[in-house]
Amino acid sequence: MYREEGGRERKSYAAVDMDLRSELLKSIWYGFTALDLEKSGKVSKSQLKVLSHNLCTVLSIPHDPVALEEHFRDDDDGPVSSQGYMPYLNKYILDKVEEGCFVKEQVDELCWTLTAKKNYKPGKDNKNVLPGKDAFSLWCLFNFLSEDKYPLIMVPDEVEYLLKKMCMAMSVELNCVELEDFISKDTVQQNGFTVWSFLDMMNSGKVTRGMDQEITSMAIEEVYREIVGDVLKEGYLWKKGQLRRNWKERWFTLRPGTLAYYTSEDRKDRQGNIPLDGDCCVEVLPDRDGKRCMFCLKTLSKTYEMSASDTKQRQEWTAAIQTAIRLHTEGKTSLHKDLKLKRREQREQRERRRLAKEEELQRFRALQEEKERKLAELELLKEAQRQAQALLEQDEMRRRQQHDEMQRALEVQLREAEESRASMQAEMILKEEEAERQRKRIKELEGLQTSLEEALHQEIKARQDEEVFRYAQTGLLSEEEEKMKALMALQDEQEEYIRKTQREKQELRQEMENKTRALEEAQRQLEEVRANRHRVDQDVVAAQRKLRQASTNVKHWNVQMNRLMSPVGPGEKRSSGGSFSRFQIPSQRDPGLRLRQRSEEQDDESKENVDSSGEGLGCEGEKRLSQTSNGGMDIP
């Protein structure tokens, strides 16, 4: 456990060192670029020697002047670039920096002095020029909110955030129109805001709407102390003393991990410093001692009682102190650094969502193009099918024409044969001498005619068969289409029947659940009837016991009364059975016996009712059982 806590602590210190190094590098980068007069990316060694000496001085780092002179001595190497200066800066300056041993504002003032002489040149004719202190504060705010890449720029979202904070401090609304006009410039859209374009915008006075210079300076100072100075809240509070227990008004300044209080708001005379950690807590106190809106801050050693001016101020102070405790517990030294990282993450998430949306749009367009290509291919296939159909029709027409031509040729041959036969018959009459030869020829011609007719009949029959087959094929296609429609209708009916069956099944399941619940309710009522019957049986047994006791008592008192009714004279003996013969109680049936018989009869009736009803016992059986149980209490 100790090792884990130590590891977390080292990790938090490392994170603090990296943040501090990053902030120092931003300021030093401005100083380095200010020394690059020719904008070549290189600075002379003499100037770097002076810069390094000044940095060591403001950072409270011990340095060796001889080693400094040796490192930056004039030789033939020429000027040094930023990449060449970084190893020396990291090894001999930044690695020796200790947090808390220097004032970072002095480092910023040194770098601002170097860069402002070269780059910050506001117009003299402009009446809204910011004072040097305000320009320096805005420069520090810009460095704090700028991106961690060089050259340093600030995205428009961060600029809008900073301007909104300043306008809130001045109790005015941000002029978004002027801001959007300035952001719409090409250089701002492509690269973002540089610190000099940002200062030019502030000097123009368009964003602040011509507010008084003193109000603007106070707003810049307030935002600077909040963001750069890590001041979560400032203001006057009444504080109760620890020794004299008197109330004094103090100026309180809250930062992550500390709550300092001063005599006045100039913060020159600090009266105390309250460390905040995970063991601290804030509680609201009731009004007393003439003070209102009270609250207390509890630490391990002391409890500090304070009073605010109103309920709103008390709420703001308690919330701010809880935030400071949370930041210290989480190992964070600045609230606005955490907020800046969160805003950066939100911007990155928005950019990722935008890229994902564009990628999705591109995929959609690709799918749309693929769909259009598929549709075009489908149209081509349809066109090819139409062409094939046209070719098939042309082939069929050509085949029909050939068949018609063949049939016409056969008809011509038949006519010619008939003509030949007529001529032969004429020649038979004219030339009987050639009859024998002509008969043979006629027979041959008749045989040829027969074969030709058979061939013609076969051709006609084949044509008819072909037409029959074609009509049969057409009928089969139409029948197949009708069967397909019937199949689709049967499928729709089957799906409707399935849905209807599911609904009926669901209704049947619901009905079964209702009957099950009714059966369970009947069983529960039967158990209640049985329990009532058991209690009635117990009451009957108790009544029988009381009746037996009463019968015994009656017999005893009868004996006593018989003794008293026959006085004994002097010298007279009492007969053993005389008293009972003279005084007798009229014989009566034992009531306990009659009650027992009635209960047994009722038990038999209830058993018969239960056996006849079975598990489907309804409300009528329950009434009968309850009447039977109540009838057991009817004692005459």
mmCIF file of C-alpha atoms in Angstrom, residues 85-327:
data_model
loop_
_atom_site.group_PDB
_atom_site.id
_atom_site.type_symbol
_atom_site.label_atom_id
_atom_site.label_comp_id
_atom_site.label_asym_id
_atom_site.label_seq_id
_atom_site.Cartn_x
_atom_site.Cartn_y
_atom_site.Cartn_z
ATOM 1 C CA TYR A 85 19.775 25.198 -28.280
ATOM 2 C CA MET A 86 17.229 22.739 -26.814
ATOM 3 C CA PRO A 87 19.791 20.208 -25.440
ATOM 4 C CA TYR A 88 21.602 22.926 -23.486
ATOM 5 C CA LEU A 89 18.303 24.453 -22.328
ATOM 6 C CA ASN A 90 17.003 21.101 -21.064
ATOM 7 C CA LYS A 91 20.225 19.864 -19.461
ATOM 8 C CA TYR A 92 21.654 22.983 -17.839
ATOM 9 C CA ILE A 93 18.520 25.047 -17.149
ATOM 10 C CA LEU A 94 15.175 23.257 -17.178
ATOM 11 C CA ASP A 95 16.419 20.049 -15.511
ATOM 12 C CA LYS A 96 17.658 22.153 -12.582
ATOM 13 C CA VAL A 97 14.401 24.052 -12.113
ATOM 14 C CA GLU A 98 12.744 23.484 -8.729
ATOM 15 C CA GLU A 99 9.135 24.448 -8.308
ATOM 16 C CA GLY A 100 8.601 27.037 -5.589
ATOM 17 C CA CYS A 101 12.166 28.437 -5.779
ATOM 18 C CA PHE A 102 11.326 31.100 -8.360
ATOM 19 C CA VAL A 103 8.491 33.367 -9.461
ATOM 20 C CA LYS A 104 7.149 32.341 -12.856
ATOM 21 C CA GLU A 105 5.803 35.820 -13.458
ATOM 22 C CA GLN A 106 9.388 37.125 -13.568
ATOM 23 C CA VAL A 107 10.245 34.603 -16.283
ATOM 24 C CA ASP A 108 7.174 35.685 -18.244
ATOM 25 C CA GLU A 109 8.140 39.375 -17.827
ATOM 26 C CA LEU A 110 11.639 38.661 -19.124
ATOM 27 C CA CYS A 111 10.374 36.856 -22.233
ATOM 28 C CA TRP A 112 7.612 39.437 -22.763
ATOM 29 C CA THR A 113 10.155 42.243 -22.649
ATOM 30 C CA LEU A 114 12.241 40.523 -25.338
ATOM 31 C CA THR A 115 9.345 39.712 -27.670
ATOM 32 C CA ALA A 116 7.249 42.874 -27.155
ATOM 33 C CA LYS A 117 10.044 45.154 -28.396
ATOM 34 C CA LYS A 118 10.044 43.389 -31.730
ATOM 35 C CA ASN A 119 6.462 42.231 -32.303
ATOM 36 C CA TYR A 120 4.044 44.320 -30.212
ATOM 37 C CA LYS A 121 3.675 47.660 -31.979
ATOM 38 C CA PRO A 122 0.109 48.997 -31.600
ATOM 39 C CA GLY A 123 -0.897 52.040 -33.612
ATOM 40 C CA LYS A 124 -0.326 55.343 -31.872
ATOM 41 C CA ASP A 125 -3.514 56.832 -33.303
ATOM 42 C CA ASN A 126 -5.664 54.103 -31.750
ATOM 43 C CA LYS A 127 -7.347 55.326 -28.574
ATOM 44 C CA ASN A 128 -8.170 51.813 -27.319
ATOM 45 C CA VAL A 129 -4.574 50.655 -26.987
ATOM 46 C CA LEU A 130 -4.156 48.441 -23.936
ATOM 47 C CA PRO A 131 -1.602 49.420 -21.308
ATOM 48 C CA GLY A 132 1.581 47.387 -21.156
ATOM 49 C CA LYS A 133 0.486 45.532 -18.020
ATOM 50 C CA ASP A 134 -2.807 44.463 -19.605
ATOM 51 C CA ALA A 135 -1.038 43.394 -22.807
ATOM 52 C CA PHE A 136 1.379 41.333 -20.704
ATOM 53 C CA SER A 137 -1.521 39.703 -18.842
ATOM 54 C CA LEU A 138 -3.272 38.859 -22.128
ATOM 55 C CA TRP A 139 0.014 37.468 -23.462
ATOM 56 C CA CYS A 140 0.287 35.181 -20.404
ATOM 57 C CA LEU A 141 -3.340 34.114 -20.788
ATOM 58 C CA PHE A 142 -2.731 33.366 -24.452
ATOM 59 C CA ASN A 143 0.284 31.204 -23.593
ATOM 60 C CA PHE A 144 -1.722 29.316 -20.979
ATOM 61 C CA LEU A 145 -4.637 28.575 -23.349
ATOM 62 C CA SER A 146 -2.580 28.005 -26.522
ATOM 63 C CA GLU A 147 -1.981 24.583 -28.053
ATOM 64 C CA ASP A 148 1.159 22.626 -27.116
ATOM 65 C CA LYS A 149 2.741 22.895 -30.560
ATOM 66 C CA TYR A 150 4.886 25.492 -32.256
ATOM 67 C CA PRO A 151 4.432 28.099 -33.546
ATOM 68 C CA LEU A 152 2.035 28.831 -30.705
ATOM 69 C CA ILE A 153 -1.557 29.465 -31.739
ATOM 70 C CA MET A 154 -4.893 29.541 -29.941
ATOM 71 C CA VAL A 155 -7.933 27.904 -31.515
ATOM 72 C CA PRO A 156 -11.078 30.046 -31.933
ATOM 73 C CA ASP A 157 -12.939 28.060 -29.274
ATOM 74 C CA GLU A 158 -10.353 29.009 -26.640
ATOM 75 C CA VAL A 159 -10.424 32.638 -27.784
ATOM 76 C CA GLU A 160 -14.192 32.701 -27.402
ATOM 77 C CA TYR A 161 -13.856 31.088 -23.952
ATOM 78 C CA LEU A 162 -11.326 33.732 -22.832
ATOM 79 C CA LEU A 163 -13.405 36.618 -24.162
ATOM 80 C CA LYS A 164 -16.524 35.263 -22.457
ATOM 81 C CA LYS A 165 -14.635 35.145 -19.139
ATOM 82 C CA MET A 166 -13.557 38.766 -19.587
ATOM 83 C CA CYS A 167 -17.052 39.898 -20.541
ATOM 84 C CA MET A 168 -18.471 38.108 -17.491
ATOM 85 C CA ALA A 169 -15.975 39.988 -15.337
ATOM 86 C CA MET A 170 -17.145 43.246 -16.934
ATOM 87 C CA SER A 171 -20.831 42.205 -16.680
ATOM 88 C CA VAL A 172 -21.383 42.664 -20.422
ATOM 89 C CA GLU A 173 -22.258 40.354 -23.273
ATOM 90 C CA LEU A 174 -19.710 39.212 -25.845
ATOM 91 C CA ASN A 175 -20.009 40.832 -29.283
ATOM 92 C CA CYS A 176 -20.181 37.575 -31.224
ATOM 93 C CA VAL A 177 -20.677 39.328 -34.586
ATOM 94 C CA GLU A 178 -17.314 41.092 -34.453
ATOM 95 C CA LEU A 179 -15.649 37.899 -33.211
ATOM 96 C CA GLU A 180 -17.092 35.851 -36.077
ATOM 97 C CA ASP A 181 -16.020 38.496 -38.578
ATOM 98 C CA PHE A 182 -12.478 38.329 -37.241
ATOM 99 C CA ILE A 183 -12.461 34.517 -37.162
ATOM 100 C CA SER A 184 -13.716 34.395 -40.765
ATOM 101 C CA LYS A 185 -10.349 35.705 -42.005
ATOM 102 C CA ASP A 186 -8.322 33.223 -44.030
ATOM 103 C CA THR A 187 -5.274 33.235 -41.769
ATOM 104 C CA VAL A 188 -7.376 32.597 -38.670
ATOM 105 C CA GLN A 189 -9.351 29.808 -40.338
ATOM 106 C CA GLN A 190 -6.224 28.029 -41.503
ATOM 107 C CA ASN A 191 -3.846 28.457 -38.559
ATOM 108 C CA GLY A 192 -5.808 29.904 -35.628
ATOM 109 C CA PHE A 193 -5.042 33.021 -33.602
ATOM 110 C CA THR A 194 -1.484 34.181 -32.989
ATOM 111 C CA VAL A 195 -0.869 36.276 -29.910
ATOM 112 C CA TRP A 196 -0.259 39.384 -31.998
ATOM 113 C CA SER A 197 -3.493 39.022 -33.992
ATOM 114 C CA PHE A 198 -5.281 38.452 -30.684
ATOM 115 C CA LEU A 199 -3.790 41.639 -29.187
ATOM 116 C CA ASP A 200 -4.684 43.572 -32.360
ATOM 117 C CA MET A 201 -8.280 42.412 -31.972
ATOM 118 C CA MET A 202 -8.321 43.500 -28.335
ATOM 119 C CA ASN A 203 -6.764 46.886 -29.208
ATOM 120 C CA SER A 204 -9.437 47.445 -31.858
ATOM 121 C CA GLY A 205 -12.065 47.760 -29.120
ATOM 122 C CA LYS A 206 -14.740 46.009 -31.192
ATOM 123 C CA VAL A 207 -15.105 43.064 -28.895
ATOM 124 C CA THR A 208 -15.281 45.084 -25.669
ATOM 125 C CA ARG A 209 -17.726 47.590 -27.227
ATOM 126 C CA GLY A 210 -15.734 50.640 -26.093
ATOM 127 C CA MET A 211 -15.763 49.859 -22.379
ATOM 128 C CA ASP A 212 -13.855 52.121 -20.028
ATOM 129 C CA GLN A 213 -10.127 51.338 -19.920
ATOM 130 C CA GLU A 214 -10.097 50.962 -16.146
ATOM 131 C CA ILE A 215 -12.979 48.445 -16.220
ATOM 132 C CA THR A 216 -11.239 46.462 -18.958
ATOM 133 C CA SER A 217 -7.981 46.437 -16.959
ATOM 134 C CA MET A 218 -9.789 45.208 -13.833
ATOM 135 C CA ALA A 219 -11.484 42.458 -15.844
ATOM 136 C CA ILE A 220 -8.164 41.376 -17.415
ATOM 137 C CA GLU A 221 -6.510 41.334 -13.981
ATOM 138 C CA GLU A 222 -9.362 39.243 -12.526
ATOM 139 C CA VAL A 223 -9.253 36.704 -15.363
ATOM 140 C CA TYR A 224 -5.437 36.606 -15.199
ATOM 141 C CA ARG A 225 -5.467 35.823 -11.486
ATOM 142 C CA GLU A 226 -8.194 33.202 -11.962
ATOM 143 C CA ILE A 227 -6.643 31.329 -14.908
ATOM 144 C CA VAL A 228 -2.879 31.924 -14.663
ATOM 145 C CA GLY A 229 -2.704 32.548 -10.923
ATOM 146 C CA ASP A 230 -4.943 29.520 -10.114
ATOM 147 C CA VAL A 231 -7.176 31.685 -7.901
ATOM 148 C CA LEU A 232 -10.470 29.862 -7.458
ATOM 149 C CA LYS A 233 -12.160 32.695 -5.516
ATOM 150 C CA GLU A 234 -11.293 35.968 -3.757
ATOM 151 C CA GLY A 235 -13.195 38.293 -1.504
ATOM 152 C CA TYR A 236 -13.841 39.633 1.989
ATOM 153 C CA LEU A 237 -15.051 37.332 4.773
ATOM 154 C CA TRP A 238 -15.468 37.758 8.506
ATOM 155 C CA LYS A 239 -13.154 35.376 10.392
ATOM 156 C CA LYS A 240 -13.306 34.408 14.052
ATOM 157 C CA GLY A 241 -9.943 34.534 15.854
ATOM 158 C CA GLN A 242 -8.375 31.437 17.377
ATOM 159 C CA LEU A 243 -7.152 33.087 20.649
ATOM 160 C CA ARG A 244 -9.224 36.215 21.302
ATOM 161 C CA ARG A 245 -12.312 34.736 19.601
ATOM 162 C CA ASN A 246 -13.219 38.082 18.094
ATOM 163 C CA TRP A 247 -14.448 38.691 14.549
ATOM 164 C CA LYS A 248 -12.281 40.484 11.974
ATOM 165 C CA GLU A 249 -12.799 41.127 8.281
ATOM 166 C CA ARG A 250 -10.089 39.604 6.083
ATOM 167 C CA TRP A 251 -9.410 39.340 2.361
ATOM 168 C CA PHE A 252 -9.330 35.622 1.430
ATOM 169 C CA THR A 253 -7.610 34.124 -1.616
ATOM 170 C CA LEU A 254 -8.417 30.488 -2.451
ATOM 171 C CA ARG A 255 -6.108 28.332 -4.537
ATOM 172 C CA PRO A 256 -5.926 24.551 -4.978
ATOM 173 C CA GLY A 257 -4.448 23.296 -1.739
ATOM 174 C CA THR A 258 -4.327 26.632 0.171
ATOM 175 C CA LEU A 259 -6.626 29.306 1.585
ATOM 176 C CA ALA A 260 -4.687 32.475 2.427
ATOM 177 C CA TYR A 261 -6.120 35.573 4.133
ATOM 178 C CA TYR A 262 -4.771 39.123 4.201
ATOM 179 C CA THR A 263 -5.477 42.373 5.962
ATOM 180 C CA SER A 264 -6.815 44.023 2.780
ATOM 181 C CA GLU A 265 -7.303 43.276 -0.875
ATOM 182 C CA ASP A 266 -3.871 44.596 -1.857
ATOM 183 C CA ARG A 267 -2.537 41.255 -0.452
ATOM 184 C CA LYS A 268 0.595 42.840 1.030
ATOM 185 C CA ASP A 269 0.116 41.800 4.668
ATOM 186 C CA ARG A 270 -0.717 38.107 4.810
ATOM 187 C CA GLN A 271 -2.209 37.095 8.165
ATOM 188 C CA GLY A 272 -2.297 33.335 7.658
ATOM 189 C CA ASN A 273 -2.401 30.400 5.283
ATOM 190 C CA ILE A 274 -4.699 27.388 5.728
ATOM 191 C CA PRO A 275 -3.455 24.214 3.978
ATOM 192 C CA LEU A 276 -6.199 22.151 2.337
ATOM 193 C CA ASP A 277 -6.006 18.396 1.950
ATOM 194 C CA GLY A 278 -8.254 15.345 1.919
ATOM 195 C CA ASP A 279 -8.784 15.566 5.700
ATOM 196 C CA CYS A 280 -10.438 18.989 5.460
ATOM 197 C CA CYS A 281 -14.155 19.549 5.198
ATOM 198 C CA VAL A 282 -16.610 22.469 5.046
ATOM 199 C CA GLU A 283 -19.794 22.711 7.104
ATOM 200 C CA VAL A 284 -22.594 25.296 7.207
ATOM 201 C CA LEU A 285 -23.259 26.752 10.686
ATOM 202 C CA PRO A 286 -26.389 28.347 12.112
ATOM 203 C CA ASP A 287 -26.432 32.096 12.807
ATOM 204 C CA ARG A 288 -25.022 33.114 16.198
ATOM 205 C CA ASP A 289 -22.901 35.806 17.891
ATOM 206 C CA GLY A 290 -24.654 38.393 15.766
ATOM 207 C CA LYS A 291 -23.226 36.864 12.598
ATOM 208 C CA ARG A 292 -25.190 35.379 9.738
ATOM 209 C CA CYS A 293 -24.382 33.134 6.767
ATOM 210 C CA MET A 294 -21.743 31.306 8.780
ATOM 211 C CA PHE A 295 -19.688 28.273 7.811
ATOM 212 C CA CYS A 296 -16.592 26.557 9.136
ATOM 213 C CA LEU A 297 -13.515 24.905 7.643
ATOM 214 C CA LYS A 298 -12.314 21.922 9.647
ATOM 215 C CA THR A 299 -8.748 20.632 9.458
ATOM 216 C CA LEU A 300 -7.000 17.992 11.550
ATOM 217 C CA SER A 301 -5.593 20.606 13.932
ATOM 218 C CA LYS A 302 -8.005 23.577 13.885
ATOM 219 C CA THR A 303 -11.503 24.688 12.996
ATOM 220 C CA TYR A 304 -11.888 28.068 11.278
ATOM 221 C CA GLU A 305 -15.231 29.854 11.573
ATOM 222 C CA MET A 306 -16.154 32.407 8.900
ATOM 223 C CA SER A 307 -19.136 34.529 7.910
ATOM 224 C CA ALA A 308 -20.143 35.649 4.420
ATOM 225 C CA SER A 309 -22.103 38.706 3.379
ATOM 226 C CA ASP A 310 -25.116 36.728 2.116
ATOM 227 C CA THR A 311 -26.319 33.200 1.448
ATOM 228 C CA LYS A 312 -25.161 33.254 -2.182
ATOM 229 C CA GLN A 313 -21.612 34.191 -1.158
ATOM 230 C CA ARG A 314 -21.597 31.438 1.468
ATOM 231 C CA GLN A 315 -22.714 28.903 -1.104
ATOM 232 C CA GLU A 316 -20.040 30.051 -3.579
ATOM 233 C CA TRP A 317 -17.291 29.940 -0.946
ATOM 234 C CA THR A 318 -18.213 26.474 0.346
ATOM 235 C CA ALA A 319 -18.408 25.100 -3.206
ATOM 236 C CA ALA A 320 -15.076 26.705 -4.159
ATOM 237 C CA ILE A 321 -13.325 25.326 -1.036
ATOM 238 C CA GLN A 322 -14.676 21.849 -1.758
ATOM 239 C CA THR A 323 -13.359 22.159 -5.320
ATOM 240 C CA ALA A 324 -9.920 23.180 -4.003
ATOM 241 C CA ILE A 325 -9.881 20.170 -1.654
ATOM 242 C CA ARG A 326 -10.892 17.850 -4.502
ATOM 243 C CA LEU A 327 -8.174 19.207 -6.811
#
